Coordinates of C-alpha atoms in Angstrom, one line a residue:
X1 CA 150.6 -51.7 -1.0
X2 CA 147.9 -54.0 -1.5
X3 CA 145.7 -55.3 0.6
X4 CA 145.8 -59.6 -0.5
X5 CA 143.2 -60.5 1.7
X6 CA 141.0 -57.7 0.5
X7 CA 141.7 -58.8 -3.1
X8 CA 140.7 -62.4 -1.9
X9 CA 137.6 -61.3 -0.4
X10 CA 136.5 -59.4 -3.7
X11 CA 137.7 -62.3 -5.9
X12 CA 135.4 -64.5 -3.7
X13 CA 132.5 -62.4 -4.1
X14 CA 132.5 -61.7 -7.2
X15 CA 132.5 -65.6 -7.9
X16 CA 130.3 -65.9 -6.0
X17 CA 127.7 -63.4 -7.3
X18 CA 129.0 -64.7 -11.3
X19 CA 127.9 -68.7 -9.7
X20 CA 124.3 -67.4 -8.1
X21 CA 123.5 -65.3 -11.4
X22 CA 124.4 -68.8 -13.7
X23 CA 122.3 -70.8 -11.3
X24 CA 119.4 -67.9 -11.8
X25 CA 119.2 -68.8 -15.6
X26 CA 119.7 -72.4 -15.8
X27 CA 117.7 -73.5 -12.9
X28 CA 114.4 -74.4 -14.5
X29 CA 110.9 -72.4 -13.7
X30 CA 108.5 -74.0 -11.2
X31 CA 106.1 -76.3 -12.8
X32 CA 103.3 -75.2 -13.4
X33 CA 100.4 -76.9 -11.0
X34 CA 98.0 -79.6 -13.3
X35 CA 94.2 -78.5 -13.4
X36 CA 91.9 -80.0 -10.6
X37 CA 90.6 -83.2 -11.2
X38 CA 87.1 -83.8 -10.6
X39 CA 87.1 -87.3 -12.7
X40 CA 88.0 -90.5 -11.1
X41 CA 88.8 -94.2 -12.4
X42 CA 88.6 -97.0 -9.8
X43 CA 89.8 -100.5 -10.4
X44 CA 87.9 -103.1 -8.0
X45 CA 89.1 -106.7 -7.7
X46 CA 87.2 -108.9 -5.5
X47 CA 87.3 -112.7 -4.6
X48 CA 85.8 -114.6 -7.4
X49 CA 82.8 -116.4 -5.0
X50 CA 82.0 -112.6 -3.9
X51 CA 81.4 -111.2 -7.5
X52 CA 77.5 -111.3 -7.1
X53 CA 78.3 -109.3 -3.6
X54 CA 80.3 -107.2 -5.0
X55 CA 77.7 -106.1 -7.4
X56 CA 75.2 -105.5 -5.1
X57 CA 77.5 -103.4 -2.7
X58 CA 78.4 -101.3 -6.0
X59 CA 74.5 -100.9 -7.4
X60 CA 73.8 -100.1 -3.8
X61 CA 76.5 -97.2 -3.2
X62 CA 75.9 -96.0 -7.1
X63 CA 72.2 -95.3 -6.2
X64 CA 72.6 -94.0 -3.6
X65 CA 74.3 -91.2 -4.6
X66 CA 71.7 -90.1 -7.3
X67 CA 70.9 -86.3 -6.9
X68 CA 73.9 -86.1 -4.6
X69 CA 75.9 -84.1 -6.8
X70 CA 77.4 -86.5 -9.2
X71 CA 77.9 -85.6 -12.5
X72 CA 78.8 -89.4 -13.3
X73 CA 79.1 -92.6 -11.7
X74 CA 79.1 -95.5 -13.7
X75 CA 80.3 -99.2 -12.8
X76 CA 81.4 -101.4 -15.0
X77 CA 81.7 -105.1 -15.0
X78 CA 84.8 -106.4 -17.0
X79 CA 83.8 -109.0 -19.8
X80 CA 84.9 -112.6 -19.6
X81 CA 85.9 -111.4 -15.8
X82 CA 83.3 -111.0 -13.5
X83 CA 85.4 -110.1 -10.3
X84 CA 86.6 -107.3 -12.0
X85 CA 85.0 -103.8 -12.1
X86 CA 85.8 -100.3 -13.0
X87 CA 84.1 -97.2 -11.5
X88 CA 84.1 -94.0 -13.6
X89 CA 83.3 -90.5 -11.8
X90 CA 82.9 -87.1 -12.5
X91 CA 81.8 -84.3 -10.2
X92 CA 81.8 -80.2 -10.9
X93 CA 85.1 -79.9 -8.5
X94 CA 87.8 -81.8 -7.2
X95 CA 86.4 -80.7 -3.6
X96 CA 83.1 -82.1 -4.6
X97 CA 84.9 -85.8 -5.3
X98 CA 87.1 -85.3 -2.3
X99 CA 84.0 -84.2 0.4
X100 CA 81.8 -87.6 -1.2
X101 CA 85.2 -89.7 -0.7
X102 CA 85.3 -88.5 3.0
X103 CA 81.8 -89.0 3.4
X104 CA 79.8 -91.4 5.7
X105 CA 78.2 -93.2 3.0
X106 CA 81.6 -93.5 1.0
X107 CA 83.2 -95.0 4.1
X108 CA 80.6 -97.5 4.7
X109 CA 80.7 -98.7 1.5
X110 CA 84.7 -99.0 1.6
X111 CA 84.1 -100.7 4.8
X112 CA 81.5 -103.2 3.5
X113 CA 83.4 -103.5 -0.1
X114 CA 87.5 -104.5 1.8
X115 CA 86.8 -108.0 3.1
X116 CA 86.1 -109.4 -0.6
X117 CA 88.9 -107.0 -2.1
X118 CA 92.1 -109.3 -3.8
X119 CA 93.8 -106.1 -4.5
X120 CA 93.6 -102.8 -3.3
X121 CA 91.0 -100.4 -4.1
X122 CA 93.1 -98.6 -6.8
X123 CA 91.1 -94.8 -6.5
X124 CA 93.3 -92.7 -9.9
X125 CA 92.0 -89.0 -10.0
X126 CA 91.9 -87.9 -13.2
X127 CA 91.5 -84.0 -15.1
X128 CA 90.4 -84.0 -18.5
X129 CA 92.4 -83.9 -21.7
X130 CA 89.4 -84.3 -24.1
X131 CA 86.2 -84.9 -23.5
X132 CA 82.9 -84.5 -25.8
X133 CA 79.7 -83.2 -24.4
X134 CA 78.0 -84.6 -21.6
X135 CA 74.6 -86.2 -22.4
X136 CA 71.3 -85.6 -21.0
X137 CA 71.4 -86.6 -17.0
X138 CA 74.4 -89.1 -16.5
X139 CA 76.4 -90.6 -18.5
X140 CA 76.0 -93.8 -17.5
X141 CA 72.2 -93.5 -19.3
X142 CA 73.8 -93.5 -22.7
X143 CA 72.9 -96.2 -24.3
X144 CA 76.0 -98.6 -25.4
X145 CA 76.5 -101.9 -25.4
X146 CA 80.3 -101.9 -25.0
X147 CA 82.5 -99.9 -23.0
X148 CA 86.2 -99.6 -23.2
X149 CA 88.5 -98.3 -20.2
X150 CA 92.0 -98.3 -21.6
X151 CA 95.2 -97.2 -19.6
X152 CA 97.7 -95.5 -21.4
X153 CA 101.5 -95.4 -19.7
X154 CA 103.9 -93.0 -21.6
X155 CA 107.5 -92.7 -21.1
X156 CA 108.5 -89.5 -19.2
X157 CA 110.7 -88.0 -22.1
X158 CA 108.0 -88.4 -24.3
X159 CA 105.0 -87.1 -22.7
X160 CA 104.2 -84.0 -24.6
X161 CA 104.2 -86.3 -28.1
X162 CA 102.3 -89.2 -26.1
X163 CA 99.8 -86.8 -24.6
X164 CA 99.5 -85.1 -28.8
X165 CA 99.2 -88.8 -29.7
X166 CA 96.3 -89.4 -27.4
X167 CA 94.4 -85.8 -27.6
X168 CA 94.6 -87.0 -31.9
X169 CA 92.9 -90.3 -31.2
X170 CA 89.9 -89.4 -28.9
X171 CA 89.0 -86.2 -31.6
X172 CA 89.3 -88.5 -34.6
X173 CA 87.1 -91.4 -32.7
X174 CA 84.2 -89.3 -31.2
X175 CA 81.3 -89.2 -33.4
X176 CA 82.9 -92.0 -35.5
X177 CA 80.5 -94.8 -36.6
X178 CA 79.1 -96.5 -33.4
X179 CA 80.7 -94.6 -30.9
X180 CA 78.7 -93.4 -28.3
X181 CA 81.5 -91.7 -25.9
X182 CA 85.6 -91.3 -26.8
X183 CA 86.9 -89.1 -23.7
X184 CA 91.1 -89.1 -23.0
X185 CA 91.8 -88.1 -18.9
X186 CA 94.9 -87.4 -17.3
X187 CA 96.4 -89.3 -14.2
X188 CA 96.4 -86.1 -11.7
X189 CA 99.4 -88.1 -9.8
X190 CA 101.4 -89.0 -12.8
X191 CA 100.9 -86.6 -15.9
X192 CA 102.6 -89.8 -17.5
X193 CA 99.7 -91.7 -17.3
X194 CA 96.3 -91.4 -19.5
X195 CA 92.6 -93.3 -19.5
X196 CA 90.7 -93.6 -22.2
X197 CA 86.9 -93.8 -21.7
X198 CA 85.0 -95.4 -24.5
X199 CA 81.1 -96.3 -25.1
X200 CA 80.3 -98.4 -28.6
X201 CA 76.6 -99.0 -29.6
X202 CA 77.3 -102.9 -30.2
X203 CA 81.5 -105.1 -30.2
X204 CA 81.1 -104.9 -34.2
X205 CA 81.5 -101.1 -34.4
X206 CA 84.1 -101.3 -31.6
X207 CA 85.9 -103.9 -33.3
X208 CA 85.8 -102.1 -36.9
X209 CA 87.2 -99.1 -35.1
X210 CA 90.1 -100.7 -33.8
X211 CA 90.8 -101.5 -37.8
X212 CA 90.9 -97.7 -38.9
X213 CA 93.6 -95.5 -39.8
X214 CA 93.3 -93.2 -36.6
X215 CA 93.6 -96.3 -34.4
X216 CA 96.2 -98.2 -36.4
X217 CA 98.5 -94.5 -36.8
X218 CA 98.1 -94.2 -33.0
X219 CA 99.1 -97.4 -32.4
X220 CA 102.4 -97.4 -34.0
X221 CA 103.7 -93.8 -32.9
X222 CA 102.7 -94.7 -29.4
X223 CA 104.7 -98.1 -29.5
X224 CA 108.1 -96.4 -28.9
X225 CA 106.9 -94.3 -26.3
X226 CA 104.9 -96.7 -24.3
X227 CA 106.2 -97.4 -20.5
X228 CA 104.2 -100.6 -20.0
X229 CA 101.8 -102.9 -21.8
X230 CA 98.6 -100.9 -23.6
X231 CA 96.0 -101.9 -21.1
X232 CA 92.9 -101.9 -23.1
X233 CA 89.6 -103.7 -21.0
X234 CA 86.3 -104.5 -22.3
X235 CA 83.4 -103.7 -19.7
X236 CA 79.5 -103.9 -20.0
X237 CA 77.8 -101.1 -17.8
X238 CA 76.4 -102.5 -14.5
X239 CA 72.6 -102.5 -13.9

C-alpha cells in the first residue's frame, strides 16, 4: 500500500525545489556597483545681504586648498544671481574628496559658510561619463568667460537612452567653436541624474552653440525622457 503522507511529502518537495529553481532564473543579477566618484558639484544659496561674505568665505576655503591635492576646485558665481554659487571638484579618488570633506579646514569653512545659507548646502558626488583632457594645473585657470552647470534629470525607464543622449552631446560639443570645456558627470546617488560642465571663450559662442544641430537633436530626444525641468545656469568663474 502506499504511503499518502510520503507521497505528500515528495509532492511538496518537489514543488518546492521546481519554485526555488524558477526564482534562481528570474530573480535579476546584483547590480553592478557605479565607479567611485572623485568629482563633486555643490549648490550654495546664501542670504542676499551676505553675497559679498559668501564670496570671501569661498575664495578663502578655495585657496586654501591649493597644493592640497585637488585636482579642481572652481567656484562659480551665478549670473544675474549673485547669492547663488556652484562649486565644482575633482580629486584623484573618492577617498581623497571624502578625507578633505572630513577635514578641519572643510569643517570650519561649513561652519563659518551655515549662518548665511537659505538652503542647504546641496554636496552631489559625481563619476565621470565624459570628460576631455585636463588642462595645464587646474581647471579653473582655463581661460573662459562663461561657464555653464546644467542638471540633467532622466526618467528611470529611460536611463540607458538619456545617459547615450548625453555621452552624444558632450563628444559633439568639446572642441566645437568657443568651447573651452564640455564634460557630462554622473549623480553617484542617483544614476538618473547627470551635470553638465561647460566653459565658453565669450556668451556669443555659447549662445550660437545652443543653435546647432547637436544641441537642438539632443534637445528634442531628451524631452520625453526628462523627469524635471532642464536646469541649465549661467555662472562666471569666481576670482
Amino acid at each position: 500500500m502506499v504511503d499518502r503522507r510520503q507521497v505528500l511529502v515528495g509532492a511538496a518537495g518537489a514543488a518546492g525545489m521546481l519554485a526555488a529553481e524558477a526564482v534562481a532564473q528570474t530573480s535579476p543579477a546584483p547590480a553592478t556597483a557605479p565607479p567611485e566618484s572623485p568629482y563633486a558639484v555643490t549648490y550654495i544659496e546664501v542670504e542676499p545681504a551676505q553675497a559679498d561674505a559668501s564670496r570671501r568665505l569661498l575664495a578663502h576655503y578655495r585657496d586654501a586648498l591649493k597644493g592640497g591635492g585637488a585636482l579642481e576646485f572652481a567656484v562659480f558665481e551665478q549670473i544675474g544671481r549673485p547669492n547663488h554659487f556652484a562649486v565644482v571638484e575633482q580629486w584623484p579618488s573618492a577617498k581623497a574628496r571624502e578625507d578633505n570633506a572630513a577635514s578641519a579646514a572643510s569643517r570650519e569653512f561649513r561652519a563659518a559658510l551655515a549662518p548665511l545659507l537659505i538652503a542647504p548646502y546641496d554636496e552631489r558626488p559625481h563619476f565621470a561619463l565624459s570628460t576631455g583632457a585636463p588642462s595645464t594645473g587646474t581647471r579653473a585657470a582655463t581661460p573662459a568667460a562663461v561657464y555653464v552647470v546644467t542638471h540633467v534629470d532622466i526618467v528611470p525607464p529611460k536611463r540607458d537612452e538619456g545617459v547615450a543622449e548625453v555621452r552624444k552631446l558632450a563628444e559633439a560639443s568639446r572642441g566645437a567653436a568657443g568651447n573651452v570645456r564640455f564634460d557630462a558627470l554622473v549623480q553617484a546617488s542617483r544614476l538618473n541624474h547627470l551635470t553638465l560642465v561647460e566653459a565658453w571663450t565669450d556668451a556669443p559662442a555659447r549662445e550660437a552653440h545652443s543653435a546647432t544641430n547637436p544641441t537642438r537633436s539632443f534637445r528634442t530626444a531628451l524631452g520625453p525622457m526628462s523627469g524635471a525641468l532642464y536646469d541649465e545656469r549661467l555662472y562666471a568663474l569666481l576670482k
